[in-house]
XYZ file of C-alpha atoms in Angstrom:
782
model
C 20.581 25.020 -19.982
C 21.798 21.570 -21.648
C 19.321 19.443 -23.662
C 18.143 16.278 -21.835
C 20.710 14.169 -23.877
C 23.776 16.635 -23.458
C 26.849 15.124 -21.585
C 30.404 16.794 -21.026
C 32.140 14.373 -23.518
C 34.705 17.087 -23.278
C 35.580 19.735 -20.784
C 37.283 23.032 -21.729
C 40.290 24.126 -19.760
C 41.604 27.240 -21.303
C 41.853 26.619 -25.131
C 41.912 22.929 -24.458
C 38.874 20.375 -24.998
C 39.635 17.311 -22.789
C 37.809 14.093 -23.307
C 35.670 13.082 -20.300
C 32.105 11.441 -19.992
C 31.715 8.460 -22.347
C 35.292 8.968 -23.625
C 38.009 9.352 -20.974
C 39.241 9.535 -17.560
C 41.431 12.295 -16.403
C 44.287 12.163 -14.022
C 45.687 15.329 -12.398
C 49.183 14.315 -11.592
C 49.956 16.173 -8.246
C 48.923 16.059 -4.595
C 49.865 19.822 -3.575
C 47.342 22.444 -3.094
C 48.068 23.862 -6.558
C 46.535 20.952 -8.378
C 43.103 21.402 -6.499
C 41.734 24.197 -8.823
C 42.433 21.925 -11.897
C 40.284 19.143 -10.600
C 37.562 21.643 -9.301
C 37.689 23.248 -12.855
C 37.014 19.604 -14.453
C 34.137 19.007 -11.908
C 32.747 22.499 -12.908
C 32.950 21.736 -16.461
C 31.189 18.451 -16.218
C 28.342 19.720 -14.128
C 27.781 22.787 -16.465
C 27.919 20.850 -19.519
C 25.610 17.984 -18.418
C 21.884 17.947 -18.676
C 20.192 18.534 -15.323
C 19.335 15.472 -13.281
C 21.887 13.342 -15.501
C 25.095 13.517 -13.617
C 25.900 12.342 -10.087
C 29.576 13.400 -8.717
C 31.112 11.109 -6.159
C 34.045 12.157 -4.118
C 36.484 10.571 -1.960
C 38.690 12.906 -0.371
C 41.229 11.058 1.517
C 43.682 13.992 2.171
C 41.007 16.233 3.036
C 41.977 18.529 0.189
C 38.749 20.373 0.202
C 38.252 19.833 -3.295
C 34.535 19.037 -2.883
C 34.012 22.203 -0.844
C 32.753 24.702 -3.223
C 30.315 21.990 -4.677
C 28.281 21.358 -1.141
C 25.062 23.081 -2.730
C 24.947 20.108 -4.962
C 24.146 17.831 -1.960
C 21.084 19.890 -1.290
C 19.186 19.021 -4.533
C 16.185 17.220 -3.238
C 15.489 13.774 -4.292
C 18.058 13.616 -6.760
C 21.509 13.809 -5.113
C 23.893 15.318 -7.406
C 27.044 15.108 -4.958
C 27.768 12.345 -2.859
C 30.830 12.136 -0.408
C 32.337 8.928 0.745
C 33.822 9.303 4.101
C 36.374 6.611 4.284
C 38.160 3.640 2.410
C 35.381 1.498 3.741
C 32.836 3.645 1.854
C 35.024 3.342 -1.165
C 35.220 -0.266 -0.972
C 31.448 -0.442 -0.983
C 30.882 1.938 -3.928
C 32.917 -0.128 -6.166
C 30.436 -2.874 -6.250
C 27.868 -0.034 -7.284
C 29.939 1.173 -9.781
C 30.597 -2.428 -11.071
C 27.020 -3.330 -11.237
C 26.058 -0.084 -12.916
C 28.522 -0.693 -15.771
C 27.281 -4.116 -16.173
C 23.788 -2.766 -16.230
C 24.627 -0.179 -18.759
C 26.268 -2.631 -21.039
C 23.299 -4.852 -20.836
C 21.091 -2.005 -22.042
C 23.472 -1.257 -24.679
C 23.784 -4.740 -25.955
C 26.617 -3.717 -28.231
C 24.684 -1.787 -30.619
C 26.757 1.361 -29.833
C 30.243 1.973 -28.360
C 29.323 4.237 -25.782
C 26.352 5.336 -23.719
C 26.528 8.784 -25.198
C 25.916 7.348 -28.706
C 23.204 4.861 -27.599
C 21.257 7.863 -25.853
C 21.453 9.887 -29.256
C 20.285 6.897 -31.235
C 17.197 5.830 -28.964
C 16.661 9.763 -28.551
C 16.199 9.207 -24.763
C 18.350 9.858 -21.551
C 18.751 6.126 -20.640
C 20.644 5.810 -17.510
C 22.816 8.592 -16.160
C 26.495 9.731 -15.940
C 28.734 9.447 -13.138
C 32.040 11.299 -12.351
C 34.114 9.461 -9.613
C 36.621 12.016 -8.104
C 39.368 10.219 -6.030
C 41.625 12.502 -4.148
C 44.204 10.298 -2.602
C 47.731 8.911 -2.821
C 46.538 6.327 -5.270
C 49.798 3.986 -4.516
C 48.732 3.808 -0.731
C 45.235 2.714 -1.213
C 44.555 -1.144 -0.503
C 46.017 -3.357 -3.163
C 42.426 -4.994 -3.715
C 40.639 -1.557 -3.986
C 43.498 -0.662 -6.831
C 42.973 -3.906 -8.722
C 39.086 -3.320 -8.918
C 39.602 0.247 -9.840
C 42.216 -0.630 -12.603
C 38.967 -2.779 -14.265
C 36.598 -0.022 -13.818
C 38.961 2.673 -15.357
C 38.929 0.931 -18.321
C 35.281 -0.249 -18.403
C 33.909 2.961 -16.849
C 34.035 5.591 -19.806
C 32.300 3.895 -22.484
C 29.261 3.165 -19.935
C 29.137 6.840 -18.897
C 31.146 6.294 -15.418
C 34.474 8.470 -15.705
C 36.914 8.928 -13.037
C 38.941 12.126 -12.164
C 41.992 11.145 -10.237
C 43.706 13.691 -7.995
C 47.206 11.844 -7.122
C 50.802 11.531 -7.910
C 51.334 9.364 -10.803
C 54.820 7.902 -9.281
C 54.890 4.290 -8.624
C 51.453 3.530 -10.540
C 51.182 0.841 -13.092
C 51.855 2.594 -16.565
C 49.223 0.475 -18.232
C 46.845 1.680 -15.959
C 47.627 5.197 -16.467
C 46.955 4.636 -20.192
C 43.186 4.734 -19.445
C 43.580 8.789 -18.420
C 44.080 11.763 -19.995
C 47.010 13.250 -17.906
C 47.202 16.733 -16.468
C 50.278 18.050 -14.811
C 50.172 21.261 -12.977
C 53.429 23.058 -12.433
C 53.975 26.748 -11.246
C 50.713 28.028 -12.744
C 51.074 26.003 -15.900
C 48.817 22.806 -16.797
C 50.858 20.126 -19.109
C 48.323 17.831 -21.271
C 50.549 14.966 -21.548
C 51.047 14.533 -25.545
C 49.539 17.767 -26.281
C 51.786 20.205 -24.605
C 50.792 23.069 -22.162
C 47.220 24.328 -22.075
C 47.003 27.669 -23.309
C 44.824 30.051 -21.456
C 44.426 28.288 -18.306
C 43.709 30.090 -15.291
C 42.151 28.791 -12.135
C 38.337 29.321 -11.659
C 37.305 31.601 -8.875
C 35.959 29.971 -5.937
C 32.755 32.135 -6.518
C 32.098 30.575 -9.996
C 32.362 27.038 -8.533
C 29.657 27.775 -5.914
C 27.531 29.602 -8.652
C 27.768 26.714 -10.981
C 26.678 24.279 -7.945
C 23.846 26.486 -7.210
C 22.501 26.922 -10.965
C 22.978 23.191 -11.289
C 20.692 22.436 -8.222
C 18.044 24.994 -9.419
C 18.048 23.559 -13.028
C 17.662 19.912 -11.707
C 14.674 21.143 -9.345
C 12.909 22.526 -12.581
C 14.048 20.050 -15.249
C 11.821 17.475 -16.680
C 12.839 14.455 -18.682
C 10.136 13.351 -20.890
C 8.784 10.361 -19.176
C 8.316 7.065 -20.691
C 4.477 7.170 -21.724
C 2.310 4.377 -20.680
C 0.774 4.220 -24.144
C 4.220 3.431 -25.670
C 4.463 0.433 -23.536
C 0.807 -0.510 -23.505
C -0.866 0.615 -26.463
C -4.637 1.234 -26.474
C -5.476 0.158 -30.159
C -6.302 -3.427 -28.798
C -8.524 -4.376 -26.118
C -8.970 -7.572 -24.081
C -7.553 -9.800 -26.790
C -5.469 -11.589 -24.149
C -6.266 -15.109 -22.510
C -5.136 -15.829 -19.183
C -5.144 -19.444 -19.434
C -1.598 -19.924 -19.417
C -0.673 -16.637 -17.215
C -1.190 -12.812 -17.101
C 1.467 -10.687 -18.722
C 1.709 -6.904 -18.129
C 3.970 -4.242 -19.145
C 5.880 -1.672 -16.702
C 8.408 0.353 -18.676
C 11.483 0.044 -20.665
C 14.801 -1.376 -20.483
C 16.779 0.082 -23.365
C 14.742 -0.229 -26.287
C 13.034 -3.204 -24.891
C 9.452 -3.052 -23.268
C 9.716 -4.828 -19.887
C 7.054 -7.393 -19.630
C 6.379 -9.466 -16.549
C 4.261 -12.646 -16.402
C 2.190 -14.024 -13.256
C 1.491 -17.626 -13.850
C 4.642 -18.516 -15.666
C 4.567 -22.248 -14.605
C 7.643 -23.096 -16.712
C 9.646 -20.602 -14.373
C 7.182 -20.894 -11.391
C 6.575 -17.144 -11.269
C 3.329 -16.624 -9.649
C 3.740 -13.734 -7.137
C 5.044 -10.370 -7.012
C 6.957 -8.002 -4.443
C 7.076 -4.317 -4.848
C 8.985 -1.977 -2.524
C 10.136 1.745 -2.748
C 11.011 4.633 -0.304
C 8.468 7.471 -0.067
C 8.288 9.459 -3.160
C 9.801 7.031 -5.400
C 6.834 6.239 -7.589
C 5.510 2.973 -5.899
C 1.731 4.353 -6.419
C 2.443 5.215 -10.103
C 4.003 1.431 -10.597
C 1.046 -0.088 -9.121
C -1.118 1.976 -11.378
C 0.963 0.922 -14.230
C 0.514 -2.936 -13.417
C -3.163 -2.645 -12.807
C -4.015 -0.759 -16.114
C -1.641 -2.778 -18.298
C -3.491 -6.061 -17.059
C -7.016 -4.517 -17.567
C -6.181 -3.310 -21.098
C -5.246 -6.817 -22.171
C -7.699 -8.975 -20.299
C -11.520 -8.793 -20.197
C -13.156 -9.160 -16.950
C -13.940 -12.795 -17.747
C -10.194 -13.457 -17.886
C -9.023 -11.233 -14.946
C -10.658 -10.375 -11.636
C -8.831 -7.868 -9.241
C -8.953 -7.893 -5.443
C -7.252 -4.414 -4.370
C -6.359 -3.392 -0.946
C -4.513 -0.307 0.015
C -3.699 -0.059 3.872
C -2.871 3.681 3.557
C -5.043 6.432 2.362
C -6.734 4.850 -0.773
C -5.968 7.545 -3.366
C -4.407 4.939 -5.632
C -7.511 2.917 -5.705
C -10.072 5.765 -5.760
C -10.561 6.131 -9.341
C -11.691 2.557 -9.853
C -14.771 3.340 -8.055
C -16.531 6.878 -8.594
C -18.867 8.949 -10.266
C -21.318 5.959 -10.527
C -18.740 4.134 -12.465
C -16.418 1.126 -11.388
C -13.446 -0.881 -12.947
C -15.283 -3.832 -14.305
C -12.440 -6.087 -13.189
C -12.509 -5.555 -9.645
C -14.122 -7.673 -7.314
C -12.891 -6.081 -4.053
C -11.697 -2.559 -3.434
C -10.453 -1.784 -0.010
C -10.059 1.755 0.277
C -8.165 2.580 3.646
C -8.724 -1.190 4.495
C -8.034 -2.235 7.863
C -6.668 -5.720 9.103
C -9.887 -7.335 9.873
C -10.936 -6.460 6.181
C -7.893 -7.891 5.064
C -8.306 -11.026 6.803
C -11.769 -11.324 5.315
C -10.209 -10.932 1.843
C -7.887 -13.823 2.597
C -10.492 -16.038 3.841
C -12.679 -15.494 0.945
C -9.830 -16.189 -1.573
C -8.878 -19.444 0.555
C -12.682 -20.209 -0.163
C -12.482 -19.761 -3.794
C -9.265 -21.918 -3.718
C -11.278 -24.696 -2.365
C -13.940 -24.374 -4.764
C -11.948 -24.342 -7.712
C -9.644 -27.379 -6.562
C -13.072 -29.383 -6.197
C -14.021 -28.466 -9.902
C -10.407 -29.527 -11.005
C -10.646 -32.681 -8.830
C -14.117 -33.494 -10.520
C -12.622 -33.466 -14.189
C -9.305 -34.989 -13.159
C -6.898 -31.575 -13.650
C -4.551 -30.273 -11.188
C -4.367 -26.572 -12.134
C -6.135 -23.833 -14.046
C -4.165 -23.923 -17.226
C -5.103 -27.919 -17.461
C -8.717 -27.113 -16.518
C -8.920 -24.231 -19.282
C -7.511 -26.615 -21.844
C -10.014 -29.311 -20.999
C -12.901 -26.882 -20.432
C -12.432 -24.284 -23.293
C -15.899 -22.787 -22.745
C -15.707 -22.492 -19.101
C -15.316 -19.076 -17.526
C -12.654 -19.093 -14.893
C -10.680 -15.818 -14.745
C -7.240 -15.640 -13.030
C -7.381 -13.511 -9.704
C -4.707 -11.001 -8.760
C -4.668 -9.541 -5.239
C -2.816 -6.466 -4.727
C -1.897 -5.320 -1.347
C -0.386 -1.678 -1.068
C 1.224 -1.262 2.281
C 0.920 -4.947 3.078
C 3.224 -4.581 6.122
C 0.492 -2.889 7.938
C -1.404 -6.050 8.455
C 1.368 -6.887 10.859
C 1.846 -3.687 12.518
C 0.325 -5.476 15.917
C 1.228 -9.135 16.636
C -2.234 -10.506 17.795
C -4.668 -13.080 16.708
C -5.780 -11.162 13.441
C -1.952 -10.642 12.240
C -1.280 -14.136 12.908
C -4.058 -15.549 11.175
C -3.389 -13.001 8.160
C 0.241 -14.130 8.160
C -0.844 -17.808 8.186
C -3.223 -17.412 5.336
C -0.869 -15.389 3.248
C 2.144 -17.804 3.466
C -0.218 -20.520 2.729
C -2.025 -18.729 -0.280
C 1.392 -17.987 -1.767
C 2.234 -21.690 -1.760
C -1.285 -23.097 -2.629
C -2.934 -20.292 -4.996
C -0.777 -20.913 -7.949
C -2.509 -23.863 -8.884
C -6.062 -22.385 -9.318
C -4.775 -19.144 -10.956
C -4.683 -16.669 -7.790
C -1.538 -14.415 -7.845
C -0.443 -12.023 -4.870
C 1.415 -8.743 -5.555
C 2.509 -7.371 -2.232
C 3.807 -3.596 -2.071
C 5.257 -1.508 0.717
C 7.623 1.179 1.532
C 9.416 -1.061 4.164
C 9.313 -4.628 4.750
C 12.639 -5.114 6.971
C 10.852 -5.343 10.139
C 9.268 -8.445 9.977
C 11.734 -10.788 8.844
C 10.417 -13.788 10.959
C 7.544 -13.635 8.181
C 9.305 -12.215 5.214
C 12.589 -14.061 5.263
C 14.095 -14.872 2.088
C 14.748 -18.270 2.754
C 12.660 -21.058 0.880
C 10.617 -21.386 4.273
C 9.687 -17.763 4.361
C 6.857 -15.882 2.452
C 9.570 -14.618 0.098
C 10.611 -17.948 -0.854
C 7.480 -18.008 -2.842
C 8.006 -14.824 -4.457
C 10.530 -14.897 -7.323
C 9.506 -11.570 -8.910
C 10.873 -8.657 -7.072
C 10.666 -4.901 -8.149
C 12.642 -2.498 -6.086
C 12.438 1.212 -6.339
C 15.069 3.457 -4.685
C 15.076 2.618 -1.119
C 17.887 2.288 1.733
C 20.706 -0.303 1.764
C 18.605 -2.216 4.594
C 15.241 -2.262 2.442
C 17.386 -3.266 -0.921
C 18.783 -6.281 1.093
C 15.184 -7.241 2.448
C 13.540 -6.891 -1.030
C 16.311 -8.395 -3.216
C 18.722 -10.393 -1.371
C 21.461 -9.960 1.324
C 23.917 -9.614 -1.486
C 21.991 -7.224 -3.548
C 22.062 -3.558 -2.832
C 21.133 -2.493 -6.151
C 18.149 -0.482 -5.167
C 20.163 2.053 -3.305
C 21.631 3.228 -6.562
C 18.461 4.378 -8.535
C 16.954 7.579 -9.248
C 13.064 8.463 -9.157
C 10.991 6.352 -11.718
C 13.844 3.630 -12.062
C 13.377 -0.004 -10.601
C 15.488 -3.013 -10.173
C 13.336 -5.873 -11.736
C 14.658 -9.176 -10.528
C 12.875 -12.428 -11.379
C 15.323 -14.765 -9.797
C 14.638 -14.201 -6.033
C 16.859 -11.113 -6.012
C 19.982 -12.923 -7.192
C 22.270 -9.696 -8.106
C 23.334 -11.072 -11.698
C 19.357 -11.203 -12.743
C 19.028 -7.433 -11.956
C 17.537 -5.364 -14.640
C 17.508 -1.520 -14.124
C 14.031 -0.522 -15.573
C 12.542 3.008 -16.432
C 8.969 2.825 -15.398
C 6.422 4.177 -17.475
C 4.384 7.218 -16.468
C 0.638 6.441 -15.454
C -0.851 9.419 -17.044
C -4.105 10.343 -15.547
C -5.943 11.481 -18.720
C -4.950 8.517 -20.536
C -5.869 5.999 -18.015
C -9.320 7.864 -17.185
C -10.095 7.669 -20.996
C -9.176 3.797 -20.943
C -11.286 3.086 -17.892
C -14.162 4.829 -19.408
C -13.948 2.646 -22.280
C -13.773 -0.440 -20.251
C -16.712 0.580 -18.464
C -18.800 1.024 -21.608
C -17.593 -2.311 -23.038
C -18.207 -3.950 -19.507
C -19.958 -7.554 -19.874
C -23.609 -7.330 -19.150
C -23.037 -9.832 -16.369
C -20.659 -7.495 -14.596
C -21.474 -6.356 -11.010
C -19.997 -3.703 -8.652
C -16.982 -4.491 -6.473
C -17.376 -4.852 -2.712
C -16.005 -1.741 -1.751
C -14.735 -1.019 1.967
C -13.606 2.202 3.149
C -12.399 2.313 6.676
C -13.359 5.829 7.709
C -16.792 5.610 5.770
C -19.806 6.095 7.750
C -22.364 3.218 7.769
C -26.168 4.031 7.311
C -29.163 1.734 8.069
C -30.452 2.796 4.898
C -27.699 0.772 3.223
C -29.414 -2.354 4.849
C -32.828 -1.842 3.773
C -33.135 -4.717 1.460
C -32.003 -7.044 4.398
C -34.448 -5.420 6.608
C -37.380 -6.096 4.144
C -36.222 -9.838 3.855
C -36.131 -10.459 7.667
C -39.570 -8.743 8.077
C -40.870 -11.597 6.423
C -39.401 -14.089 8.788
C -40.713 -15.938 12.080
C -38.815 -13.524 14.463
C -37.310 -10.058 14.461
C -33.721 -9.354 13.935
C -31.724 -6.500 15.765
C -29.565 -4.916 13.240
C -26.071 -3.896 15.000
C -23.987 -2.444 12.136
C -21.777 -3.780 9.429
C -19.511 -6.815 9.353
C -15.821 -6.009 8.397
C -15.694 -8.492 5.370
C -16.118 -8.750 1.868
C -19.611 -7.883 0.855
C -20.273 -5.830 4.120
C -22.995 -7.853 5.237
C -25.114 -6.404 7.941
C -24.670 -7.666 11.478
C -27.941 -8.488 12.775
C -28.905 -10.955 15.580
C -32.181 -12.597 16.513
C -34.417 -10.561 19.081
C -37.324 -12.950 19.635
C -38.979 -13.896 22.875
C -36.291 -15.652 24.469
C -34.519 -15.485 27.678
C -31.345 -13.169 27.518
C -32.380 -11.165 24.627
C -31.453 -7.761 26.011
C -28.775 -5.529 24.431
C -26.201 -3.462 26.568
C -24.281 -0.869 24.834
C -21.219 0.378 26.861
C -18.936 3.383 26.362
C -18.703 6.762 24.999
C -18.453 7.884 21.358
C -21.251 8.019 18.777
C -23.842 5.902 20.812
C -26.763 7.976 20.114
C -27.060 6.978 16.322
C -26.123 3.657 16.901
C -28.902 3.080 19.340
C -31.496 4.903 17.170
C -30.512 2.596 14.397
C -31.033 -0.397 16.177
C -34.355 0.580 17.565
C -35.452 1.749 14.030
C -34.296 -1.743 12.751
C -36.871 -3.354 14.935
C -39.716 -0.936 14.126
C -39.292 -1.260 10.548
C -39.978 -5.025 10.755
C -43.091 -4.793 12.959
C -44.759 -2.529 15.369
C -43.380 -2.345 18.889
C -44.082 -0.380 21.933
C -40.819 1.441 22.956
C -40.387 3.045 26.095
C -37.641 5.831 25.546
C -36.139 6.492 28.936
C -34.220 9.718 28.258
C -31.756 10.254 31.124
C -29.285 12.527 29.208
C -29.964 15.738 30.616
C -29.308 17.223 27.549
C -27.320 16.064 24.701
C -26.568 17.630 21.376
C -26.867 14.770 19.008
C -30.170 13.270 20.671
C -31.675 16.964 21.115
C -31.213 17.697 17.599
C -32.298 14.317 16.014
C -34.955 13.140 18.729
C -38.083 14.542 16.842
C -37.074 13.026 13.446
C -36.401 9.491 15.309
C -39.515 9.367 16.925
C -41.384 10.560 14.030
C -39.939 7.538 12.136
C -41.092 5.092 14.709
C -44.586 6.416 14.618
C -44.690 6.170 10.755
C -43.379 2.593 11.145
C -46.649 2.161 13.346
C -44.872 1.880 16.692
C -45.442 3.737 19.765
C -42.710 5.619 21.584
C -43.639 7.574 24.668
C -40.710 9.465 26.163
C -40.298 9.143 29.935
C -37.544 10.981 32.227
C -35.499 9.972 35.178
C -38.351 10.390 37.755
C -40.809 8.111 35.650
C -38.303 5.327 34.851
C -38.472 3.425 38.407
C -42.449 3.317 37.898
C -42.227 2.302 34.321
C -39.901 -0.745 35.299
C -42.122 -1.687 38.237
C -45.226 -1.693 36.041
C -43.567 -3.927 33.325
C -42.008 -6.178 36.154
C -45.331 -6.527 37.666
C -46.786 -7.393 34.327
C -44.369 -10.191 33.653
C -44.587 -11.677 37.250
C -48.442 -12.015 36.516
C -47.691 -14.184 33.653
C -48.989 -11.744 31.155
C -46.855 -11.212 27.979
C -46.407 -7.980 26.435
C -48.096 -7.497 23.115
C -46.972 -5.773 21.072
C -43.276 -6.513 21.939
C -42.217 -3.978 24.539
C -38.646 -2.477 24.505
C -37.137 -0.103 26.946
C -34.700 2.180 25.350
C -32.411 3.581 28.253
C -30.201 6.603 27.292
C -27.578 7.301 29.863
C -28.491 4.838 32.240
C -25.361 5.554 34.485
C -27.824 8.493 35.958
C -30.443 5.916 36.944
C -29.959 5.803 40.650
C -33.530 5.007 41.695
C -34.234 1.776 39.781
C -36.657 -0.532 41.789
C -35.421 -3.988 43.076
C -37.712 -5.580 40.372
C -35.099 -4.357 37.670
C -32.918 -7.517 37.798
C -35.900 -9.814 37.682
C -37.485 -7.770 34.699
C -34.021 -8.168 32.806
C -34.113 -12.061 33.541
C -37.664 -12.999 32.935
C -38.792 -9.984 30.628
C -37.414 -11.257 27.292
C -39.291 -14.327 27.381
C -42.509 -12.397 27.910
C -41.929 -9.977 25.037
C -40.256 -7.259 27.251
C -36.733 -6.220 26.331
C -34.247 -3.588 27.502
C -31.609 -1.793 24.769
C -29.648 0.165 27.292
C -26.560 2.551 27.320
C -24.187 2.904 30.135
C -20.799 4.733 29.697
C -19.122 2.922 32.313
C -18.772 -0.657 32.929
C -19.168 -0.403 36.488
C -22.594 1.375 36.370
C -23.840 -1.284 34.164
C -22.716 -4.122 36.466
C -23.994 -2.209 39.546
C -27.417 -1.772 38.024
C -28.156 -5.074 36.201
C -27.480 -7.567 39.122
C -25.101 -7.872 42.190
C -21.554 -8.867 41.575
C -21.897 -8.427 37.903
C -24.005 -11.569 37.635
C -26.728 -9.454 35.897
C -24.518 -9.409 32.570
C -25.867 -13.274 32.122
C -29.120 -11.528 31.096
C -27.532 -9.704 28.197
C -26.666 -11.957 25.271
C -25.943 -8.844 23.078
C -23.140 -6.879 24.178
C -21.593 -3.868 22.210
C -18.504 -1.611 23.193
C -17.933 1.890 21.537
C -14.873 3.958 22.732
C -14.423 1.682 26.002
C -11.112 1.055 27.382
C -9.358 -2.183 26.548
C -9.475 -3.672 30.241
C -13.358 -2.924 30.628
C -13.893 -4.587 26.772
C -12.483 -7.507 28.020
C -14.770 -7.969 30.871
C -17.752 -6.955 29.211
C -16.872 -9.773 26.378
C -16.043 -12.289 28.819
C -12.835 -12.759 27.113
C -9.681 -12.244 29.030
C -7.400 -12.713 25.732
C -9.630 -10.200 23.724
C -7.258 -8.131 21.502
C -9.268 -4.999 20.777
C -8.458 -1.156 20.638
C -11.080 1.569 20.806
C -11.064 3.469 17.391
C -13.020 6.028 15.764
C -15.945 4.373 13.603
C -15.383 0.792 15.170
C -17.019 -1.271 17.846
C -16.841 -4.445 19.426
C -19.686 -6.745 19.198
C -20.872 -10.311 20.893
C -23.846 -12.010 20.950
C -23.556 -15.150 23.506
C -26.035 -17.170 21.326
C -25.011 -16.351 17.853
C -21.579 -15.307 17.801
C -18.773 -17.594 18.892
C -16.357 -14.740 19.844
C -16.629 -10.903 19.768
C -15.974 -9.341 16.476
C -15.077 -5.936 15.407
C -17.859 -4.145 13.419
C -18.723 -0.695 11.867
C -21.461 1.146 13.894
C -24.300 3.216 12.508
C -23.894 6.878 11.794
C -26.041 9.755 12.464
C -29.567 10.285 10.875
C -29.240 12.234 7.631
C -31.857 12.813 4.827
C -30.681 9.607 2.915
C -31.890 7.621 5.783
C -34.719 9.383 6.567
C -35.887 8.879 2.733
C -35.058 5.347 2.690
C -36.615 4.539 6.218
C -39.598 6.734 6.336
C -41.911 4.108 5.718
C -42.838 0.576 7.195
C -41.809 -2.510 5.609
């Protein structure tokens, strides 16, 4: 197998060594079938003699000669396509632009240090760029004049940049000056004449089987080949820690461009570069690139100079190492693992509040930007903030109020945040589907994002990321990116090899950052969309409200930065009943709600068990009741037959003007089955709360809830607090009294509305099943 730097700078035909990659082009002067094996032998020699993964063969076979047929296995080489076929002259015209841009890019890398790419690769001892062999099997003189003119330029400029051409065509009528760019081979009656050298001795056509074998071996070698990656430590050394000041911006390294380390800066006020876009198809290294960016920033800047808000709208794997084993990334203020749109909205609201606070600080001392503020107040601590959103496009997957508000805050943010040192990094596999938001004009979001990093992607995504004139992202290999700092203008493309985020290296750095974190550092706010919520997490809040005048009913967790518990008042006031409607994991939710009251002050709970057997309730019932008793509450359990009498007795107590002491709460489990409720039930719902008698009830169906609580649904007015779990969208709209409600039932989610305390229904995370941690935390009264 050739070494990583090997290139077929010559190809052997018989005893002749004919120059090729990095040195020359080859013209096979004939169009008959006898000339095809000569061209195939050149292709075979190039494939055999070039390092795996370092050569791309592009074939335009206008005359359908079958020249590429034996090499078809090269098209099945996985992510790195070794062979690409151009179908017609339109494809050829499109490819001309790619080759021209590629040659310009190689020349920009070499910068005149060597005469050829081959020499430059040897000098830097790294396989910079790659080689192309372009095969044109056509009557050259019949090609479009514009195509011939462009090819004439490429024939001369291509070989030193590693782009060589193999033309299979008659030379009659071709400009002699153009032919000077070629080594010319003329097959005739089994003999191949090399112009200027005479007949090639020992030439014989290669067997068809050997051509296929070469292709198959090249595919296998490419799959198993590994070019030594650019190490992260080579672009971001670890000998210096936190020695950077973010007063005038944040710089970070991502890879190499030839010999040079590619470093980008957010907060560059001279060039107005404040935000960044990253795109790349699946498997092209987007997660690796994000990791490189984050770790380079964190190596350079202390937590007092840099704060990170990190959101992942996919699986959260990229961000997982930043909070594990009791340690966390000191720079991180927010980690959104498996973030959802409501949490994303909360983050944008939080950042806009930080923006307003900082602008008030600037105004107070007469400055307009963070750089001016830092110069005026050198002792002040005001870190720059970087928001990184991976798969940000998922925030707009549904057109509703949430996505509209996120879009509004995002567009405003990228325009306004720069002044106060907040920068946005947006990453996605695809961005082309929402051009109303993402349009490249100055009015759209991307008009505020001059820095674009495009990994390999489709033509449409290249245009969406870079510009409608820039398709450079289609002509990349895995681990390469187009870096463009001028809103995607093609002439500003810089093809960069991205560093590899080595796991062990980065883990060692994070350990060092953890050990050197400032004493004032606090853990980040972590949100994991699928993580279960335990009432135990809200113990401190429970202790605090236990000292207040009125009890609070804990419903779950808000989907926001800080994950505050969602709790509402549950004092002796009209309407303070709670209805839970729907299916799903309702039992843990009800148990946690009831426990939250018991842990604040003793109550008398009447547990109406109408479930007729329920696995979760049956398994946790005794543990639940024991916790209530430990907290000082009483909790008799009654069945379906006892419920009517209990309701009647409590209704009579209220009607007599006697309040319940202690507070009495009927906990109705499966009230859909309660068909014999007394006529006093609606009156108890209306008058009971003010007398200290409340209902926390669960109905699976909205129709049952309405039927039991009062005629024609009017009894709903006696339930200020309403929760829906796994309830269909239409019923949720009715329950929340909001015909415009946009909500879809999902695992680990509920919709909540408190008429008295919440201006509108909100999505929240319900409480999960009782577990040992919850029992240990809650097995004691407040």
